[in-house]
Short mmCIF file of C-alpha atoms in Angstrom, two decimals:
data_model
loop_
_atom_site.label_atom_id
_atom_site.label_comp_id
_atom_site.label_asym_id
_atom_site.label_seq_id
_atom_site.Cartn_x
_atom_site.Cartn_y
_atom_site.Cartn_z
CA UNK A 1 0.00 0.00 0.00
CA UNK A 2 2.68 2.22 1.07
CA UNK A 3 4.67 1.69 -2.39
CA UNK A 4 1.54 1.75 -4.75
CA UNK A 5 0.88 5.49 -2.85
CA UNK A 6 4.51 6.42 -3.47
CA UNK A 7 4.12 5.36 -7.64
CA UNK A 8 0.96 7.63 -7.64
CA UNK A 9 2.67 10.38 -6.26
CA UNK A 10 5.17 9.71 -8.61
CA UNK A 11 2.80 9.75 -11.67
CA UNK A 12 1.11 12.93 -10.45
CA UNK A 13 4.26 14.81 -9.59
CA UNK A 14 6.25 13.75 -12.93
CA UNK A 15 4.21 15.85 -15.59
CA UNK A 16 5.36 18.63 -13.13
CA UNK A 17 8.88 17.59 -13.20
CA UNK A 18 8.53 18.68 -17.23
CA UNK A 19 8.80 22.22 -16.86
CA UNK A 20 12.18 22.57 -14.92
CA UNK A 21 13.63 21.14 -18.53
CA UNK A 22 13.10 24.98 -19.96
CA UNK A 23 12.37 26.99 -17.21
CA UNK A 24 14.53 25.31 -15.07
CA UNK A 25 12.35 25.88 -12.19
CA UNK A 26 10.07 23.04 -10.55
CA UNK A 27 8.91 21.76 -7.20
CA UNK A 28 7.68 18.59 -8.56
CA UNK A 29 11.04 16.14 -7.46
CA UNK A 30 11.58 18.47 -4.47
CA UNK A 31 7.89 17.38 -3.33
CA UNK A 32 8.18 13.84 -3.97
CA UNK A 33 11.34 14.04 -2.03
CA UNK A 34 9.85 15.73 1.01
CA UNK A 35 7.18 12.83 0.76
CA UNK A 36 9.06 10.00 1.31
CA UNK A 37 11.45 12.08 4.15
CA UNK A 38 8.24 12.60 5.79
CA UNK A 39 6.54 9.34 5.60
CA UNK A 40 9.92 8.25 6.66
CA UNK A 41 9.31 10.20 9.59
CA UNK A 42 5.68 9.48 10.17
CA UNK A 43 6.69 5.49 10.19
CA UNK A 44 9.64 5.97 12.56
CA UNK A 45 7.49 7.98 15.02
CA UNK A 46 4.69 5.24 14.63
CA UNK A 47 6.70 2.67 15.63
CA UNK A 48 8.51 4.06 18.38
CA UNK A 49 5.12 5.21 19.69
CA UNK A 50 3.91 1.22 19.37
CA UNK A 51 6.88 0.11 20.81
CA UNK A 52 6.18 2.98 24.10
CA UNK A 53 2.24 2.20 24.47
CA UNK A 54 1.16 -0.33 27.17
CA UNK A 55 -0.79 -3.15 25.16
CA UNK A 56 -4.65 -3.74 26.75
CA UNK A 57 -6.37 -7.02 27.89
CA UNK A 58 -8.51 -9.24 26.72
CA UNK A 59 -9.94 -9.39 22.81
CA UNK A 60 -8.69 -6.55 20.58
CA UNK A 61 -7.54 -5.47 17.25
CA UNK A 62 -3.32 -5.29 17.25
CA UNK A 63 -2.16 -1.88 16.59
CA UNK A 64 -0.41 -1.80 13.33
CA UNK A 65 1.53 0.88 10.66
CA UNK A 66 -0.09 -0.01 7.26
CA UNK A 67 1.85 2.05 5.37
CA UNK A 68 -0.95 4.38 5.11
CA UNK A 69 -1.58 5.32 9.29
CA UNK A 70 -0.39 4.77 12.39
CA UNK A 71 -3.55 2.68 14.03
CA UNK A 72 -3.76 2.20 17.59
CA UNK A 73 -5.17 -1.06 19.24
CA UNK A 74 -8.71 -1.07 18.43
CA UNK A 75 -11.89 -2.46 20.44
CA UNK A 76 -13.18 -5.31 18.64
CA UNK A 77 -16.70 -4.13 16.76
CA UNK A 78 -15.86 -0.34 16.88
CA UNK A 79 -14.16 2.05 14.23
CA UNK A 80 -11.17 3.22 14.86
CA UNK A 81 -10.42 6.84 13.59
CA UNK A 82 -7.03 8.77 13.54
CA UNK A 83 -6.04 12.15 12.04
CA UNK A 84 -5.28 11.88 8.23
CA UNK A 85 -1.13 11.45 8.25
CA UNK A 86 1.47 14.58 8.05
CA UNK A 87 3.50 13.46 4.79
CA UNK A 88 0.76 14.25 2.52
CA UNK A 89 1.46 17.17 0.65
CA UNK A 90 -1.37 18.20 0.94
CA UNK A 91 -2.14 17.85 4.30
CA UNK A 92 -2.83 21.40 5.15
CA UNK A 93 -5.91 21.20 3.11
CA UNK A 94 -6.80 17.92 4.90
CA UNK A 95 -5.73 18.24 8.54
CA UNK A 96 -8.90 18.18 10.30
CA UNK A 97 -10.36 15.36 8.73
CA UNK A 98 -9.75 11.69 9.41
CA UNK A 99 -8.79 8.18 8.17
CA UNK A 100 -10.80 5.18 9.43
CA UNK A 101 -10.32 1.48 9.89
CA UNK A 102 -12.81 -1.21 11.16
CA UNK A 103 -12.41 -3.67 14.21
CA UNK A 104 -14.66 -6.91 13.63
CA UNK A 105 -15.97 -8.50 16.33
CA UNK A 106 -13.20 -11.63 16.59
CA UNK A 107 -10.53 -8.86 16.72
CA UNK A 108 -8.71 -9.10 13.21
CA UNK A 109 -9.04 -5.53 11.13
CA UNK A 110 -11.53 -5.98 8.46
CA UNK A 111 -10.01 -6.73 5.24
CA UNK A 112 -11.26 -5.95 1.40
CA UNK A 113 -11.37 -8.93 -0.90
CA UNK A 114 -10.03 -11.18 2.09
CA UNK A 115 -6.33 -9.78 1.26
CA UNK A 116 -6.20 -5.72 1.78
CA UNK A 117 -6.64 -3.83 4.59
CA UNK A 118 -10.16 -2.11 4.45
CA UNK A 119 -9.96 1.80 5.59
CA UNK A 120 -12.09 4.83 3.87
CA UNK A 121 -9.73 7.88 3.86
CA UNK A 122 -12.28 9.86 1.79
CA UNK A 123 -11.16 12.65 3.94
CA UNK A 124 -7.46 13.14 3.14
CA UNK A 125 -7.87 12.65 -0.73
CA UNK A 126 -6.75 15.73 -2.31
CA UNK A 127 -9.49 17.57 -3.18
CA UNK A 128 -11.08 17.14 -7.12
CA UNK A 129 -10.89 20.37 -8.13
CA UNK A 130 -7.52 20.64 -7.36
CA UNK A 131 -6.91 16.97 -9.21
CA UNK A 132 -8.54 18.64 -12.29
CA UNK A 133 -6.77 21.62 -12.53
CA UNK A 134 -3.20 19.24 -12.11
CA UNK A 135 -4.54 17.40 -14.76
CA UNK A 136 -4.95 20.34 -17.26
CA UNK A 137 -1.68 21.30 -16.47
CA UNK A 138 -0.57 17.91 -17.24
CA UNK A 139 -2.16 18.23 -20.95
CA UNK A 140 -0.45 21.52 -21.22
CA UNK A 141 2.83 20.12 -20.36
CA UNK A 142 2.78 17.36 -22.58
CA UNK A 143 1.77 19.68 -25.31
CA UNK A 144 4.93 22.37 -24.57
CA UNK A 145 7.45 19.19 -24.35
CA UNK A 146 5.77 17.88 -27.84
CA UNK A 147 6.71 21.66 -29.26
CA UNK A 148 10.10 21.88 -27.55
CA UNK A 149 11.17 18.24 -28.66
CA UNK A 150 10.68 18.83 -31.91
CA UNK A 151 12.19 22.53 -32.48
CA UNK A 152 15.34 21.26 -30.50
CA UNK A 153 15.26 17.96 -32.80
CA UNK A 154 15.03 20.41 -36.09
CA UNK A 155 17.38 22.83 -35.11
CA UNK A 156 19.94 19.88 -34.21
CA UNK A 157 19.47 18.17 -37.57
CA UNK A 158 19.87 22.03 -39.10
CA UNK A 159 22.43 22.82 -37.43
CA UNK A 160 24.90 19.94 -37.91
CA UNK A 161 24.29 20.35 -41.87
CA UNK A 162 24.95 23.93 -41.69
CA UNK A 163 27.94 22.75 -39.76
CA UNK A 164 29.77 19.93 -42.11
CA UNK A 165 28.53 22.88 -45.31
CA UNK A 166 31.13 25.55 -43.48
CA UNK A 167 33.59 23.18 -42.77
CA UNK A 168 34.05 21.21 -45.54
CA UNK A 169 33.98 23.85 -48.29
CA UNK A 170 37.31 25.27 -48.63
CA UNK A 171 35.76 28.61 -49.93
CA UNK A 172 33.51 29.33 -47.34
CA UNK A 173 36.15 28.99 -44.42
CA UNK A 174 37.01 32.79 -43.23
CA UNK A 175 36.57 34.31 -39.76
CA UNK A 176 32.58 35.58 -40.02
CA UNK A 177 31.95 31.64 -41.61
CA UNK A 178 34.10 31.13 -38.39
CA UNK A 179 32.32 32.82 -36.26
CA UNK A 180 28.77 31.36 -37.86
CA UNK A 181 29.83 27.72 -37.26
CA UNK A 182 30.68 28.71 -33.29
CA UNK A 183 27.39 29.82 -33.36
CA UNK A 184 25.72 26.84 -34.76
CA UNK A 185 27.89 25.02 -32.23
CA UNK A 186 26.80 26.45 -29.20
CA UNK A 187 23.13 25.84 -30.18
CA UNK A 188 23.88 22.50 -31.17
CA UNK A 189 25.33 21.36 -27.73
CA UNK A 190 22.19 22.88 -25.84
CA UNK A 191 19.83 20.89 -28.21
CA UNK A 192 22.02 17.83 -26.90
CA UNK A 193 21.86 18.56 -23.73
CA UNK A 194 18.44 19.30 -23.58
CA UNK A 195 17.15 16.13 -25.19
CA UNK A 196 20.13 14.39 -23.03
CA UNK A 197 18.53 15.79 -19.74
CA UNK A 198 14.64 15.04 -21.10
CA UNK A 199 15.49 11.36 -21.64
CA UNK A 200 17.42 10.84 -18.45
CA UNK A 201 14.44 12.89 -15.95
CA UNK A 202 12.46 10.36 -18.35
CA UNK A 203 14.21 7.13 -17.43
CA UNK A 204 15.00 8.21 -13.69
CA UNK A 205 11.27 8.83 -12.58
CA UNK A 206 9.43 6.55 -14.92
CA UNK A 207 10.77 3.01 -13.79
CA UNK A 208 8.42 0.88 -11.85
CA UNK A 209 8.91 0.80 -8.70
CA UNK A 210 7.96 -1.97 -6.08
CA UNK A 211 10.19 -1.81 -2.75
CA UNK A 212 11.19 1.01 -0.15
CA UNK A 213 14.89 0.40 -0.95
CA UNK A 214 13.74 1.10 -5.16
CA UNK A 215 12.60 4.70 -3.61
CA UNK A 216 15.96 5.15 -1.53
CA UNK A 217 17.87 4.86 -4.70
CA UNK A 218 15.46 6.63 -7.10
CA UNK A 219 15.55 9.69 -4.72
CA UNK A 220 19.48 9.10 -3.84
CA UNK A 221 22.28 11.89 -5.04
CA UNK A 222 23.59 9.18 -6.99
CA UNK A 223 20.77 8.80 -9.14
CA UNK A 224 20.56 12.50 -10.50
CA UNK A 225 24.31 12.90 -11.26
CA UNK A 226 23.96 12.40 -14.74
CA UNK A 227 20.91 14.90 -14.82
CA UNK A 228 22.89 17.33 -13.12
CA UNK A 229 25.63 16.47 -15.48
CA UNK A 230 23.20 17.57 -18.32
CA UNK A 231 22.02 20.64 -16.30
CA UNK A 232 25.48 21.97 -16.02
CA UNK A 233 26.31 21.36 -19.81
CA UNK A 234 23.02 22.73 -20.63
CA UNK A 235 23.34 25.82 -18.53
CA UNK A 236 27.18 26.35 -20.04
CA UNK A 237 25.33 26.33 -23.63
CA UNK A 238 22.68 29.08 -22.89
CA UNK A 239 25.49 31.48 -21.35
CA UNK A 240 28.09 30.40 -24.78
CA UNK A 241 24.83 31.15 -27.06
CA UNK A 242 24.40 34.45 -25.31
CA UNK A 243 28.06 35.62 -25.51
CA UNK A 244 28.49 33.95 -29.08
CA UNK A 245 25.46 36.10 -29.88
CA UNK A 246 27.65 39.00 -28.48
CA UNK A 247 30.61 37.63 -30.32
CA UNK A 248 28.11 38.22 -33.59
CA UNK A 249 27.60 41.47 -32.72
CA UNK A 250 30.92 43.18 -32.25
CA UNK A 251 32.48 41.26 -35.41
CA UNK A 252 29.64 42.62 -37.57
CA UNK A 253 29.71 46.14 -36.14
CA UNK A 254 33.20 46.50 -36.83
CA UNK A 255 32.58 45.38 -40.31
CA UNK A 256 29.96 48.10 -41.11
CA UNK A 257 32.12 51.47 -39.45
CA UNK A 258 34.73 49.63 -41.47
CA UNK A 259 37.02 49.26 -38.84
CA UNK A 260 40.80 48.57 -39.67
CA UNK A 261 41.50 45.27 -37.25
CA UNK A 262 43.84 41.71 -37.19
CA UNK A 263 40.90 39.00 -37.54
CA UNK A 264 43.00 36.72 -36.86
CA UNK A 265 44.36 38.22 -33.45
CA UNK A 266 40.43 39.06 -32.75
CA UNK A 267 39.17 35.51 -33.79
CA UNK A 268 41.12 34.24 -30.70
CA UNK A 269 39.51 37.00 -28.20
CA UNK A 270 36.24 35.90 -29.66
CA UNK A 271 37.20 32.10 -29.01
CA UNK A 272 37.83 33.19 -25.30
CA UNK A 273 34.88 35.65 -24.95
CA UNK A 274 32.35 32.67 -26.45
CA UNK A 275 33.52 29.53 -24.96
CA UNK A 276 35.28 30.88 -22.11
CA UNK A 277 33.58 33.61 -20.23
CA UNK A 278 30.40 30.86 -19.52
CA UNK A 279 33.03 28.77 -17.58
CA UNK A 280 33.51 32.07 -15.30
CA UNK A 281 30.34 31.52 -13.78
CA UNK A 282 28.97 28.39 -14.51
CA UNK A 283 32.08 27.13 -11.83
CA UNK A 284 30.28 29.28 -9.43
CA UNK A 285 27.09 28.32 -9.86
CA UNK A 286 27.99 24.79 -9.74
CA UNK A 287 29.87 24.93 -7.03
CA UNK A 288 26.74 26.59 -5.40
CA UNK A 289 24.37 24.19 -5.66
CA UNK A 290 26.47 21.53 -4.74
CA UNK A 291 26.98 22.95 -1.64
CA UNK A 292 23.99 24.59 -0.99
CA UNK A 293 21.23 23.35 -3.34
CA UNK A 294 22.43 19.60 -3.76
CA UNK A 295 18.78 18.52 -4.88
CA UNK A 296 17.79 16.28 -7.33
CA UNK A 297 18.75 17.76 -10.84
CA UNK A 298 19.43 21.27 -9.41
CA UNK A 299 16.73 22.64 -11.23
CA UNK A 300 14.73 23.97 -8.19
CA UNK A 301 16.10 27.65 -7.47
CA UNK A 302 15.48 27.64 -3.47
CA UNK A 303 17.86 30.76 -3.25
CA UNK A 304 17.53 33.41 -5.69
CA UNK A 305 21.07 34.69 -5.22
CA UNK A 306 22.41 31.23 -6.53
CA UNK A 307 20.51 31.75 -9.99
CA UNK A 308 21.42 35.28 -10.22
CA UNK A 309 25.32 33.62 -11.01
CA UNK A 310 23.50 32.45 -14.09
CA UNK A 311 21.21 35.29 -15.32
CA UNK A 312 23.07 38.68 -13.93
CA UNK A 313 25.79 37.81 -17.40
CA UNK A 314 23.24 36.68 -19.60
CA UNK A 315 21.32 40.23 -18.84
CA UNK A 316 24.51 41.93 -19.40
CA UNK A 317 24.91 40.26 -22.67
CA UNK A 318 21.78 40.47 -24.14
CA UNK A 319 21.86 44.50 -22.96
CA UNK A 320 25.39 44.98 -24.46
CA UNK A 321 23.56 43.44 -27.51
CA UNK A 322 21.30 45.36 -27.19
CA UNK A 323 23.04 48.60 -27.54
CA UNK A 324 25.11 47.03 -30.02
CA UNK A 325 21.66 46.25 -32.43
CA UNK A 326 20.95 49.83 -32.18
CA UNK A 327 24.03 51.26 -33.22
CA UNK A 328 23.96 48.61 -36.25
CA UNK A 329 20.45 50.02 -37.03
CA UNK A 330 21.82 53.83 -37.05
CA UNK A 331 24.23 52.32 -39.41
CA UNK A 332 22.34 50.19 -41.78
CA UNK A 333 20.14 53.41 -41.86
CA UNK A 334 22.60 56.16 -42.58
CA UNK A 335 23.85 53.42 -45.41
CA UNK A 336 20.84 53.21 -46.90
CA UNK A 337 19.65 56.56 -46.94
CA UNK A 338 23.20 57.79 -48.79
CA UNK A 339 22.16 55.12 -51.45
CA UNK A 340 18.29 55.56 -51.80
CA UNK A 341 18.34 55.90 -55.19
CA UNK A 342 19.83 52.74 -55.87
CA UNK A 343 17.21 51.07 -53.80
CA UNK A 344 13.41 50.58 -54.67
CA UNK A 345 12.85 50.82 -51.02
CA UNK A 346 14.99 51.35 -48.47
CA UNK A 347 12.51 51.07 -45.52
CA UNK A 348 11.90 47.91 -47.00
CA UNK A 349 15.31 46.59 -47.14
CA UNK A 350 16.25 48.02 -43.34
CA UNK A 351 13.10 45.81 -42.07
CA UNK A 352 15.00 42.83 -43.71
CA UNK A 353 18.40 43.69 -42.18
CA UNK A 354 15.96 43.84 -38.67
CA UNK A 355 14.48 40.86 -39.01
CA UNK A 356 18.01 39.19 -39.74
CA UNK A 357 19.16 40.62 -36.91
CA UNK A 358 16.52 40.03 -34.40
CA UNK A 359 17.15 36.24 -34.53
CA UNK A 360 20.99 36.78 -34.21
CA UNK A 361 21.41 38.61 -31.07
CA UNK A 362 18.65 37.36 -28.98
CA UNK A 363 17.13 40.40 -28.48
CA UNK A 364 14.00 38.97 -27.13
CA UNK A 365 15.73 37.67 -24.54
CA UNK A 366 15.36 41.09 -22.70
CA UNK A 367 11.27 40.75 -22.73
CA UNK A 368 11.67 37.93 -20.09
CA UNK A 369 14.47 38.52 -18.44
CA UNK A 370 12.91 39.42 -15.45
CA UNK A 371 9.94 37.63 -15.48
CA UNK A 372 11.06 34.71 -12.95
CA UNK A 373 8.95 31.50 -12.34
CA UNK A 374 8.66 32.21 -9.09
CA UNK A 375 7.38 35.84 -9.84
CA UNK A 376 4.76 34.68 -12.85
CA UNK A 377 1.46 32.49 -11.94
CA UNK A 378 -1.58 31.28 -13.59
CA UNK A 379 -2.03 32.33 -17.26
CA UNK A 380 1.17 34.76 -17.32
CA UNK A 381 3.32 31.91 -16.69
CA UNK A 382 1.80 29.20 -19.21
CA UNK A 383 2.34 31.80 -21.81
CA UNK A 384 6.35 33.16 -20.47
CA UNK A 385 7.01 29.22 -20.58
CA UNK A 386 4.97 28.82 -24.38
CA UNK A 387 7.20 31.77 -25.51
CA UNK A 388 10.75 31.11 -24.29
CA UNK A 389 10.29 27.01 -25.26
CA UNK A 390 9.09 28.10 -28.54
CA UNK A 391 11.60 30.55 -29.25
CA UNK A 392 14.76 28.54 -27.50
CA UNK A 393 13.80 25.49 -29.00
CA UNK A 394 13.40 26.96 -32.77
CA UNK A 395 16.15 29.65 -32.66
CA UNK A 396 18.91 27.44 -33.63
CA UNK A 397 16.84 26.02 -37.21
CA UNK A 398 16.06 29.86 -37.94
CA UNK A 399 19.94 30.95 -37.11
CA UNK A 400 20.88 28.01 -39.59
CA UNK A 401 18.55 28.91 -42.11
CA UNK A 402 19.11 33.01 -42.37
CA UNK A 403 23.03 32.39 -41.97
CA UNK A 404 23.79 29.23 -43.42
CA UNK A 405 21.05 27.98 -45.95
CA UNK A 406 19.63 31.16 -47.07
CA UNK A 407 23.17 33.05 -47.55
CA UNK A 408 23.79 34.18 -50.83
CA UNK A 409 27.91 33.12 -50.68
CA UNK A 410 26.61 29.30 -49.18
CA UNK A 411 24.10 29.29 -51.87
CA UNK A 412 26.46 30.13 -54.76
CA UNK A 413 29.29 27.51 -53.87
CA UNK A 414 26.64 24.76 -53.08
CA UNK A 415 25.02 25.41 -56.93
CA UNK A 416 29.40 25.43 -58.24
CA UNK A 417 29.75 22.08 -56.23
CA UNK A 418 26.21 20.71 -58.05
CA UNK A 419 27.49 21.43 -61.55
CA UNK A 420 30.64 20.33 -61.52
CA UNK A 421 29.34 16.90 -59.56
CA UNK A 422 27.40 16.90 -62.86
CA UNK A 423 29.77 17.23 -65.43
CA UNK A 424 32.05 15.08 -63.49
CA UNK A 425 28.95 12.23 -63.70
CA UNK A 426 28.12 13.46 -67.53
CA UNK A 427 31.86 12.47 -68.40
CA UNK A 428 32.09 9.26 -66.19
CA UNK A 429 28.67 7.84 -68.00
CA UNK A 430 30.51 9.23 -71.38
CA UNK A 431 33.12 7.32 -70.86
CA UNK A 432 31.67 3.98 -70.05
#
């Protein structure tokens, strides 16, 4: 009984478990957790308080833990009642009602079927509405991870094409192409990751479980290493998008005031401000939660100071960006205005150059950068977590698509390749 209560928790709390693979926020684990520690608790006060109580004369009903309740000795043909248990997590909502058990007349607790113990704990059952809205949620859930599985499957498949296109044409390889495949790179890893970290949350809290000891080790530190493995790659691959998008930024600025610079000497700062400045503070962070926030997959943000390490440089980047994207649009502007005539529309062409650009530095990440789980609820927060999933998830197949696929230079040597691969087949058929 105790077990088959523990799997439903587990089945209820699970779809919740979901969220903390984008948002990286969730209470879900933390409350199964806190379950079991407190119906740990609950049993080892139950028996110490059976092991205490003086045991009555004569005919009477043995006082038992039944994994459920604590039941005292019972008076054979009464019923027995006793407060509904503390490890519910839901208790609060159900602390003044009661669970209840039958003593038969011969002084054995009635059973169900002949085999299970009979009790009616209508009254600590969470209540229905509450079941219905966690159900709801549920549906949504399954519906965001359907959206985010696929946009990080696409942009994965994307971006490793977009990769082996840059790096195996000889042409193509100079520092922006460079730059590009870093880019494609950094997006690539956090697709991994995130699928990685999906399938292992999948695997570690949907086996079957049958035994106490099968909970000891589900909930153990050594069962979420490799999840927290996958957090910490995954959280190293947001910050190296971020400063990669940065990295984007500066190299094509410099190209449009025409700067006079080494791109070679530059290409290594940029190899040091993309890949290494996310190792500044992911360290930190890590070494944070394992000393403070060791839980589960350290997804649950318990102290908001830990998972300002995390955010306060991705803000910084995505302002610096910022700035940067409105210089670039003074720019493009002052460009395009000197050579109107040559241009059907120049409004026209400067939303274009936007819209390119948009995608490239992240800008939207500045919409909800401050817009916390734990500060959004109800509707607000379904629709932050719809956005940033839908956007995270895609970005990498759009940034492969604008700057790899849909590049004019790509395009150009792809269509060279094609017709000589044709003449070179025209000839071999000739020749046979």
């Amino acid at each position: 009984m105790r077990d088959a209560f523990l799997s439903q928790c587990a089945t209820r709390f699970l779809h919740l478990l979901w969220l903390s693979l984008i948002s990286m926020e969730s209470c879900g684990a933390k409350v199964l957790e806190k379950t079991f520690e407190e119906w740990m608790r609950y049993k080892d006060e139950c028996l110490k308080k059976m092991a205490n109580d003086p045991s009555p004369s004569g005919l009477f009903c043995n006082r038992t833990f039944d994994m459920y309740a604590c039941w005292p000795d019972g008076s054979p043909g009464t019923t027995v009642n006793v407060s509904c248990p503390f490890y519910l997590p839901w208790f609060e909502k159900v602390k003044h009602g009661v669970v209840s058990r039958k003593c038969e007349p011969d002084g054995h607790w009635a059973q169900l079927n002949g085999t299970e113990a009979w009790r009616d704990h209508s009254q600590c059952k969470e209540e229905a509405e509450a079941t219905d809205e966690e159900e709801g949620a549920h549906r949504l859930m399954v519906s965001f991870k359907v959206i985010y599985t696929v946009g990080y499957s696409l942009s994965l498949l994307a971006l490793v094409l977009a990769l082996l296109i840059l790096t195996v044409f000889r042409k193509l390889r100079c520092t922006r192409n460079y730059i590009h495949a870093n880019l494609f790179a950094s997006f690539g890893l956090r697709a991994v990751s995130v699928i990685v970290k999906d399938s292992l949350l999948e695997k570690m809290w949907g086996k079957e479980v049958f035994q106490m000891a099968d909970w000891e080790a589900l909930l153990s530190h050594d069962a979420a290493i490799g999840c927290r493995v996958a957090q910490v790659m995954m959280q190293y691959c947001i910050l190296a998008n971020h400063y990669w998008f940065l990295v984007e930024a500066v190299y094509l600025y410099k190209l449009l005031i025409g700067a006079v610079f080494s791109e070679k000497n530059y290409y290594t700062l940029y190899l040091y401000l993309g890949w290494g400045t996310p190792v500044a503070f992911v360290v930190p962070w890590m070494a944070a939660k394992y000393l403070k926030e060791n839980t589960e997959c350290w997804a649950l943000n318990e102290n908001m100071a830990y998972w300002w390490i995390i955010r306060i440089p991705i803000l910084l980047a995505s302002v610096i960006n910022l700035l940067i994207f409105m210089q670039i649009l003074k720019v493009i502007l002052a460009k395009l205005r000197a050579n109107q005539k040559g241009y059907a529309d120049y409004k026209l062409r400067l939303a274009k150059a936007t819209l390119t650009l948009i995608p490239l530095f992240g800008i939207h990440e500045v919409v909800f950068i401050f817009a916390t789980d734990e500060q959004t609820t109800g509707v607000l927060r379904y629709i932050k977590v719809f956005f940033t999933l839908f956007l995270n998830s895609f970005q990498g197949f759009l940034v492969a698509v604008l700057y790899c696929f849909a590049n004019k230079e790509v395009k150009s040597e792809m269509r060279k390749r094609w017709h000589l691969w044709k003449l070179d087949h025209t000839a071999f058929c000739c020749t046979q």
